[in-house]
Amino acid sequence: MKRYLVEPGEKVDLTKRDPHETGDFKGGKKEGLEAIAKLNQELQELQELLYAEGKHKVLVVLQAMDTGGKDGTIRRVFDGVNPQGVKVASFKVPTPEELSHDFLWRVHKVTPANGEMVIFNRSHYEDVLVVRVHDYVPKDVWSKRYDQINEFESMLAENGTTILKFYLHISKEEQKERLQARLDDPSKHWKFSVGDLGERKLWDDYQKAYEAMLSKTSKKHAPWYIVPADRKWHRDLVISTVLVDTLKGLKMKYPEPKDNLDGIVIE
Ligand code: ATP
Ligand code: MG
């Protein structure tokens, strides 16, 4: 999965990243789905271990253009994990109270505790994406946020948080198809927002903002992965693989029993 990792300091050019590719994976969709099912089993076991051990904190950040597949990723990759130890935090347009604080205030409150995994559906990165594209704050304010985010994430990492960040990379054509599908299917109308069409017109500005974000904030302790996401199964496969590999790397262990259990007989 190294091919999708953004090396710290790398200058990202999204036009050189193919949203449709399936990379080194030799099989097609059928094999992909089988691999995902296996990984999902492993993820469930690792998450149980994370919760039981209660030592590590795991933060998964998902960012994407509209229709990029954040919701689908959460539904499928995390299918079957124990809801007791996994939370999703969704970041919408900030409330007046949130806006009256610094931009990380609402974020820090929902970062994972020991044993927890938290998935950010959108994140503090909106503050250098939508905010930058629409000039919601002046450039001298948003431009300082890359360093502020890096420092914030370093602090989380130093305090035991494993951070993984995924940018779900779709093509403009794929977005058109997904928007059209939402329009054609009455059961998907609730997902259609006319505002998304306005954002689609700003596609190039968003891609530039994403490139800056990916180039400036991929760090060893908080790496970005650019996930080709036109094919949903391949998107899920990449994310599941990175998650499982990373969790295995934590070398977690079930805790020792609190009491001596030798010779105990339950009557
Ligand atoms: P879906 O992708 O399924 O439509 P969503 O995450 O887009 O779900 P919405 O309620 O449609 O959910 O949109 C949330 C909106 O909030 C997005 O347009 C996003 O850009 C915006 N937003 C998030 N954080 C900020 C922020 N800090 N400042 C301004 N807008 C923000
Ligand atoms: Mg939306």
Tab-separated table of C-alpha atoms and ligand atoms in Angstrom:
chain	number	residue	atom	x	y	z
A	1	MET	CA	0.000	0.000	0.000
A	2	LYS	CA	3.098	2.168	0.037
A	3	ARG	CA	2.253	3.455	-3.447
A	4	TYR	CA	-0.688	5.359	-1.969
A	5	LEU	CA	1.236	6.874	0.910
A	6	VAL	CA	2.218	10.535	0.667
A	7	GLU	CA	5.852	10.757	1.728
A	8	PRO	CA	6.518	13.599	4.189
A	9	GLY	CA	7.585	16.622	2.176
A	10	GLU	CA	6.361	15.186	-1.130
A	11	LYS	CA	4.779	17.685	-3.498
A	12	VAL	CA	1.482	16.101	-4.518
A	13	ASP	CA	0.116	16.451	-8.040
A	14	LEU	CA	-3.342	14.883	-8.094
A	15	THR	CA	-3.483	14.843	-11.884
A	16	LYS	CA	-0.774	12.181	-11.702
A	17	ARG	CA	-2.822	9.967	-9.379
A	18	ASP	CA	-5.300	7.779	-11.223
A	19	PRO	CA	-8.622	7.547	-9.295
A	20	HIS	CA	-9.600	4.462	-11.287
A	21	GLU	CA	-6.527	2.285	-10.807
A	22	THR	CA	-6.410	-0.970	-8.883
A	23	GLY	CA	-2.651	-0.864	-8.451
A	24	ASP	CA	-0.800	-4.018	-7.558
A	25	PHE	CA	-3.946	-5.982	-6.808
A	26	LYS	CA	-4.081	-8.830	-9.252
A	27	GLY	CA	-7.726	-9.858	-8.938
A	28	GLY	CA	-10.968	-8.142	-9.919
A	29	LYS	CA	-14.006	-7.139	-7.898
A	30	LYS	CA	-14.872	-10.699	-6.802
A	31	GLU	CA	-11.400	-11.384	-5.406
A	32	GLY	CA	-11.365	-7.880	-3.939
A	33	LEU	CA	-14.569	-8.450	-2.016
A	34	GLU	CA	-13.257	-11.771	-0.694
A	35	ALA	CA	-10.088	-10.090	0.508
A	36	ILE	CA	-12.123	-7.338	2.174
A	37	ALA	CA	-14.260	-9.906	4.023
A	38	LYS	CA	-11.112	-11.518	5.448
A	39	LEU	CA	-9.642	-8.179	6.421
A	40	ASN	CA	-12.905	-7.231	8.063
A	41	GLN	CA	-12.680	-10.313	10.306
A	42	GLU	CA	-9.151	-9.315	11.268
A	43	LEU	CA	-10.227	-5.749	11.913
A	44	GLN	CA	-12.997	-6.928	14.234
A	45	GLU	CA	-10.497	-8.995	16.225
A	46	LEU	CA	-7.924	-6.216	16.359
A	47	GLN	CA	-10.523	-3.710	17.484
A	48	GLU	CA	-11.591	-6.056	20.281
A	49	LEU	CA	-7.958	-6.271	21.315
A	50	LEU	CA	-7.540	-2.494	21.148
A	51	TYR	CA	-10.532	-2.104	23.438
A	52	ALA	CA	-9.445	-4.844	25.848
A	53	GLU	CA	-5.890	-3.606	26.120
A	54	GLY	CA	-7.005	-0.006	26.557
A	55	LYS	CA	-3.584	1.406	25.825
A	56	HIS	CA	-3.715	2.878	22.346
A	57	LYS	CA	-5.957	5.453	20.739
A	58	VAL	CA	-6.733	5.256	17.017
A	59	LEU	CA	-7.878	8.126	14.839
A	60	VAL	CA	-8.967	7.597	11.243
A	61	VAL	CA	-9.549	10.734	9.154
A	62	LEU	CA	-11.654	10.553	5.988
A	63	GLN	CA	-11.708	13.421	3.521
A	64	ALA	CA	-13.155	13.518	0.031
A	65	MET	CA	-14.973	15.616	-2.509
A	66	ASP	CA	-18.792	15.350	-2.364
A	67	THR	CA	-19.921	11.795	-3.257
A	68	GLY	CA	-16.355	10.628	-2.637
A	69	GLY	CA	-17.573	7.687	-0.557
A	70	LYS	CA	-16.904	8.578	3.067
A	71	ASP	CA	-20.226	7.142	4.197
A	72	GLY	CA	-19.836	3.957	2.164
A	73	THR	CA	-16.329	3.447	3.515
A	74	ILE	CA	-17.545	3.719	7.086
A	75	ARG	CA	-20.424	1.330	6.396
A	76	ARG	CA	-18.340	-1.342	4.762
A	77	VAL	CA	-14.847	-1.189	6.192
A	78	PHE	CA	-16.108	-0.973	9.769
A	79	ASP	CA	-18.974	-3.412	9.282
A	80	GLY	CA	-19.368	-5.572	12.384
A	81	VAL	CA	-16.929	-3.811	14.704
A	82	ASN	CA	-18.114	-3.433	18.281
A	83	PRO	CA	-19.949	-0.074	18.490
A	84	GLN	CA	-18.847	0.156	22.111
A	85	GLY	CA	-15.280	0.929	21.066
A	86	VAL	CA	-15.760	2.741	17.779
A	87	LYS	CA	-17.233	6.183	17.248
A	88	VAL	CA	-17.881	8.308	14.188
A	89	ALA	CA	-17.535	12.076	14.430
A	90	SER	CA	-19.027	14.052	11.539
A	91	PHE	CA	-17.975	17.630	10.973
A	92	LYS	CA	-20.634	19.844	9.478
A	93	VAL	CA	-20.793	23.608	8.982
A	94	PRO	CA	-19.588	24.983	12.335
A	95	THR	CA	-22.201	26.300	14.761
A	96	PRO	CA	-21.901	29.884	16.046
A	97	GLU	CA	-20.462	28.494	19.289
A	98	GLU	CA	-17.862	26.462	17.416
A	99	LEU	CA	-17.001	29.445	15.233
A	100	SER	CA	-16.420	31.577	18.279
A	101	HIS	CA	-13.573	29.251	19.328
A	102	ASP	CA	-10.357	28.285	17.563
A	103	PHE	CA	-10.915	25.786	14.736
A	104	LEU	CA	-9.489	22.828	16.680
A	105	TRP	CA	-11.752	23.265	19.685
A	106	ARG	CA	-14.568	21.094	18.351
A	107	VAL	CA	-12.067	18.561	17.066
A	108	HIS	CA	-10.034	17.947	20.186
A	109	LYS	CA	-13.186	17.190	22.173
A	110	VAL	CA	-13.951	14.123	20.062
A	111	THR	CA	-10.483	12.621	19.599
A	112	PRO	CA	-10.177	8.988	20.761
A	113	ALA	CA	-9.567	7.950	24.373
A	114	ASN	CA	-7.524	4.891	25.364
A	115	GLY	CA	-8.870	1.758	23.693
A	116	GLU	CA	-11.059	3.739	21.327
A	117	MET	CA	-11.151	4.109	17.602
A	118	VAL	CA	-12.680	7.301	16.233
A	119	ILE	CA	-13.476	7.883	12.583
A	120	PHE	CA	-13.622	11.477	11.417
A	121	ASN	CA	-16.180	11.916	8.625
A	122	ARG	CA	-14.722	15.208	7.383
A	123	SER	CA	-12.426	16.814	9.906
A	124	HIS	CA	-10.300	19.800	10.906
A	125	TYR	CA	-9.010	19.674	7.333
A	126	GLU	CA	-12.235	21.375	6.177
A	127	ASP	CA	-10.621	24.468	7.665
A	128	VAL	CA	-7.985	24.425	4.925
A	129	LEU	CA	-10.346	23.123	2.206
A	130	VAL	CA	-13.852	24.591	2.016
A	131	VAL	CA	-12.692	27.539	4.112
A	132	ARG	CA	-9.779	28.245	1.764
A	133	VAL	CA	-11.796	27.743	-1.430
A	134	HIS	CA	-14.536	30.119	-0.240
A	135	ASP	CA	-12.305	32.624	1.546
A	136	TYR	CA	-14.315	32.190	4.741
A	137	VAL	CA	-11.302	33.566	6.576
A	138	PRO	CA	-8.409	35.624	5.172
A	139	LYS	CA	-5.409	33.823	3.682
A	140	ASP	CA	-3.126	34.839	6.540
A	141	VAL	CA	-5.466	32.957	8.876
A	142	TRP	CA	-5.964	29.690	6.918
A	143	SER	CA	-2.376	29.538	5.733
A	144	LYS	CA	-1.128	29.234	9.314
A	145	ARG	CA	-3.415	26.298	9.928
A	146	TYR	CA	-1.218	23.702	8.204
A	147	ASP	CA	1.454	24.162	10.883
A	148	GLN	CA	-1.167	24.365	13.591
A	149	ILE	CA	-2.666	21.074	12.423
A	150	ASN	CA	0.762	19.435	12.260
A	151	GLU	CA	1.516	20.503	15.807
A	152	PHE	CA	-1.884	19.385	17.046
A	153	GLU	CA	-1.461	15.958	15.453
A	154	SER	CA	2.106	15.635	16.806
A	155	MET	CA	0.739	16.286	20.267
A	156	LEU	CA	-1.953	13.633	19.820
A	157	ALA	CA	0.616	11.145	18.522
A	158	GLU	CA	2.985	11.835	21.421
A	159	ASN	CA	0.102	11.074	23.734
A	160	GLY	CA	-0.552	7.638	22.285
A	161	THR	CA	-2.760	8.302	19.262
A	162	THR	CA	-2.171	6.392	16.067
A	163	ILE	CA	-3.357	8.622	13.222
A	164	LEU	CA	-4.253	7.481	9.706
A	165	LYS	CA	-5.611	9.877	7.100
A	166	PHE	CA	-7.309	8.872	3.861
A	167	TYR	CA	-8.146	11.106	0.953
A	168	LEU	CA	-10.695	9.285	-1.204
A	169	HIS	CA	-9.686	10.328	-4.699
A	170	ILE	CA	-12.511	10.267	-7.262
A	171	SER	CA	-12.570	11.666	-10.782
A	172	LYS	CA	-14.842	14.481	-11.860
A	173	GLU	CA	-16.630	12.058	-14.219
A	174	GLU	CA	-17.269	9.617	-11.394
A	175	GLN	CA	-18.742	12.433	-9.300
A	176	LYS	CA	-21.069	13.273	-12.166
A	177	GLU	CA	-22.286	9.668	-12.311
A	178	ARG	CA	-22.807	9.471	-8.577
A	179	LEU	CA	-24.721	12.770	-8.483
A	180	GLN	CA	-26.855	11.597	-11.403
A	181	ALA	CA	-27.551	8.308	-9.609
A	182	ARG	CA	-28.751	10.253	-6.567
A	183	LEU	CA	-31.036	12.284	-8.818
A	184	ASP	CA	-32.442	9.244	-10.629
A	185	ASP	CA	-33.228	7.188	-7.539
A	186	PRO	CA	-35.939	8.611	-5.252
A	187	SER	CA	-34.480	6.649	-2.316
A	188	LYS	CA	-31.281	8.640	-2.748
A	189	HIS	CA	-32.879	12.076	-3.056
A	190	TRP	CA	-32.226	12.788	0.608
A	191	LYS	CA	-28.514	12.659	-0.183
A	192	PHE	CA	-28.796	15.153	-3.015
A	193	SER	CA	-27.971	18.684	-2.151
A	194	VAL	CA	-28.260	21.378	-4.790
A	195	GLY	CA	-25.345	23.082	-3.063
A	196	ASP	CA	-23.104	20.221	-4.194
A	197	LEU	CA	-23.523	21.468	-7.791
A	198	GLY	CA	-22.049	24.823	-6.808
A	199	GLU	CA	-19.118	23.058	-5.163
A	200	ARG	CA	-18.652	20.924	-8.274
A	201	LYS	CA	-18.075	24.120	-10.272
A	202	LEU	CA	-15.150	24.790	-7.944
A	203	TRP	CA	-13.620	21.352	-8.622
A	204	ASP	CA	-10.234	22.717	-9.706
A	205	ASP	CA	-9.946	25.027	-6.709
A	206	TYR	CA	-10.720	22.101	-4.422
A	207	GLN	CA	-8.126	19.906	-6.110
A	208	LYS	CA	-5.527	22.649	-5.518
A	209	ALA	CA	-6.557	22.923	-1.878
A	210	TYR	CA	-6.321	19.143	-1.500
A	211	GLU	CA	-2.878	19.133	-3.097
A	212	ALA	CA	-1.643	21.772	-0.647
A	213	MET	CA	-3.152	19.873	2.287
A	214	LEU	CA	-1.646	16.545	1.231
A	215	SER	CA	1.754	18.110	0.550
A	216	LYS	CA	1.973	20.023	3.816
A	217	THR	CA	0.420	17.693	6.361
A	218	SER	CA	1.558	14.148	5.606
A	219	LYS	CA	3.883	13.208	8.450
A	220	LYS	CA	5.436	9.996	9.664
A	221	HIS	CA	3.204	9.962	12.736
A	222	ALA	CA	0.126	11.069	10.763
A	223	PRO	CA	0.420	9.990	7.128
A	224	TRP	CA	-1.983	10.707	4.296
A	225	TYR	CA	-2.965	7.990	1.862
A	226	ILE	CA	-4.377	8.957	-1.521
A	227	VAL	CA	-6.885	6.200	-2.143
A	228	PRO	CA	-8.065	5.628	-5.723
A	229	ALA	CA	-11.800	5.658	-5.049
A	230	ASP	CA	-13.668	5.427	-8.356
A	231	ARG	CA	-13.990	1.714	-7.725
A	232	LYS	CA	-15.633	1.313	-4.350
A	233	TRP	CA	-14.361	-2.201	-3.663
A	234	HIS	CA	-10.788	-1.125	-4.322
A	235	ARG	CA	-11.173	1.888	-2.052
A	236	ASP	CA	-12.387	-0.383	0.741
A	237	LEU	CA	-9.593	-2.847	0.099
A	238	VAL	CA	-6.865	-0.205	0.375
A	239	ILE	CA	-8.267	1.303	3.564
A	240	SER	CA	-8.906	-2.083	5.212
A	241	THR	CA	-5.388	-3.220	4.394
A	242	VAL	CA	-3.721	-0.110	5.804
A	243	LEU	CA	-5.849	-0.254	8.945
A	244	VAL	CA	-5.198	-3.929	9.624
A	245	ASP	CA	-1.459	-3.606	8.942
A	246	THR	CA	-1.210	-0.569	11.209
A	247	LEU	CA	-3.145	-2.175	14.045
A	248	LYS	CA	-1.049	-5.332	13.802
A	249	GLY	CA	2.035	-3.124	14.059
A	250	LEU	CA	0.906	-1.953	17.507
A	251	LYS	CA	1.709	-5.446	18.855
A	252	MET	CA	-1.233	-5.337	21.220
A	253	LYS	CA	-1.839	-7.994	23.860
A	254	TYR	CA	-4.817	-8.975	25.941
A	255	PRO	CA	-4.199	-7.716	29.485
A	256	GLU	CA	-3.253	-10.117	32.255
A	257	PRO	CA	-6.209	-11.148	34.461
A	258	LYS	CA	-6.749	-8.887	37.465
A	259	ASP	CA	-6.905	-11.877	39.822
A	260	ASN	CA	-5.129	-15.215	39.991
A	261	LEU	CA	-7.477	-17.534	38.075
A	262	ASP	CA	-5.615	-20.800	38.748
A	263	GLY	CA	-7.773	-23.546	40.152
A	264	ILE	CA	-10.992	-21.546	40.135
A	265	VAL	CA	-14.084	-23.742	39.887
A	266	ILE	CA	-17.454	-22.233	39.027
A	267	GLU	CA	-20.161	-24.066	40.977
B	1	ATP	P1	-22.320	13.791	2.304
B	1	ATP	O1	-20.905	13.834	1.822
B	1	ATP	O2	-22.869	12.406	2.448
B	1	ATP	O3	-23.198	14.743	1.563
B	1	ATP	P2	-21.589	15.659	4.165
B	1	ATP	O4	-20.408	15.357	5.013
B	1	ATP	O5	-21.360	16.445	2.921
B	1	ATP	O6	-22.284	14.322	3.784
B	1	ATP	P3	-23.405	17.692	4.667
B	1	ATP	O7	-24.284	18.058	5.793
B	1	ATP	O8	-23.957	17.531	3.292
B	1	ATP	O9	-22.637	16.375	5.062
B	1	ATP	O10	-22.235	18.749	4.531
B	1	ATP	C1	-21.434	19.187	5.542
B	1	ATP	C2	-20.865	20.487	5.031
B	1	ATP	O11	-20.182	21.124	6.081
B	1	ATP	C3	-19.877	20.298	3.910
B	1	ATP	O12	-20.246	21.062	2.811
B	1	ATP	C4	-18.571	20.814	4.512
B	1	ATP	O13	-17.746	21.431	3.577
B	1	ATP	C5	-19.085	21.775	5.540
B	1	ATP	N1	-18.091	22.049	6.574
B	1	ATP	C6	-17.476	21.172	7.377
B	1	ATP	N2	-16.568	21.775	8.166
B	1	ATP	C7	-16.609	23.078	7.835
B	1	ATP	C8	-15.908	24.221	8.295
B	1	ATP	N3	-14.988	24.126	9.244
B	1	ATP	N4	-16.218	25.405	7.752
B	1	ATP	C9	-17.154	25.489	6.800
B	1	ATP	N5	-17.862	24.461	6.319
B	1	ATP	C10	-17.585	23.258	6.829
B	2	MG	MG	-22.911	16.790	1.408
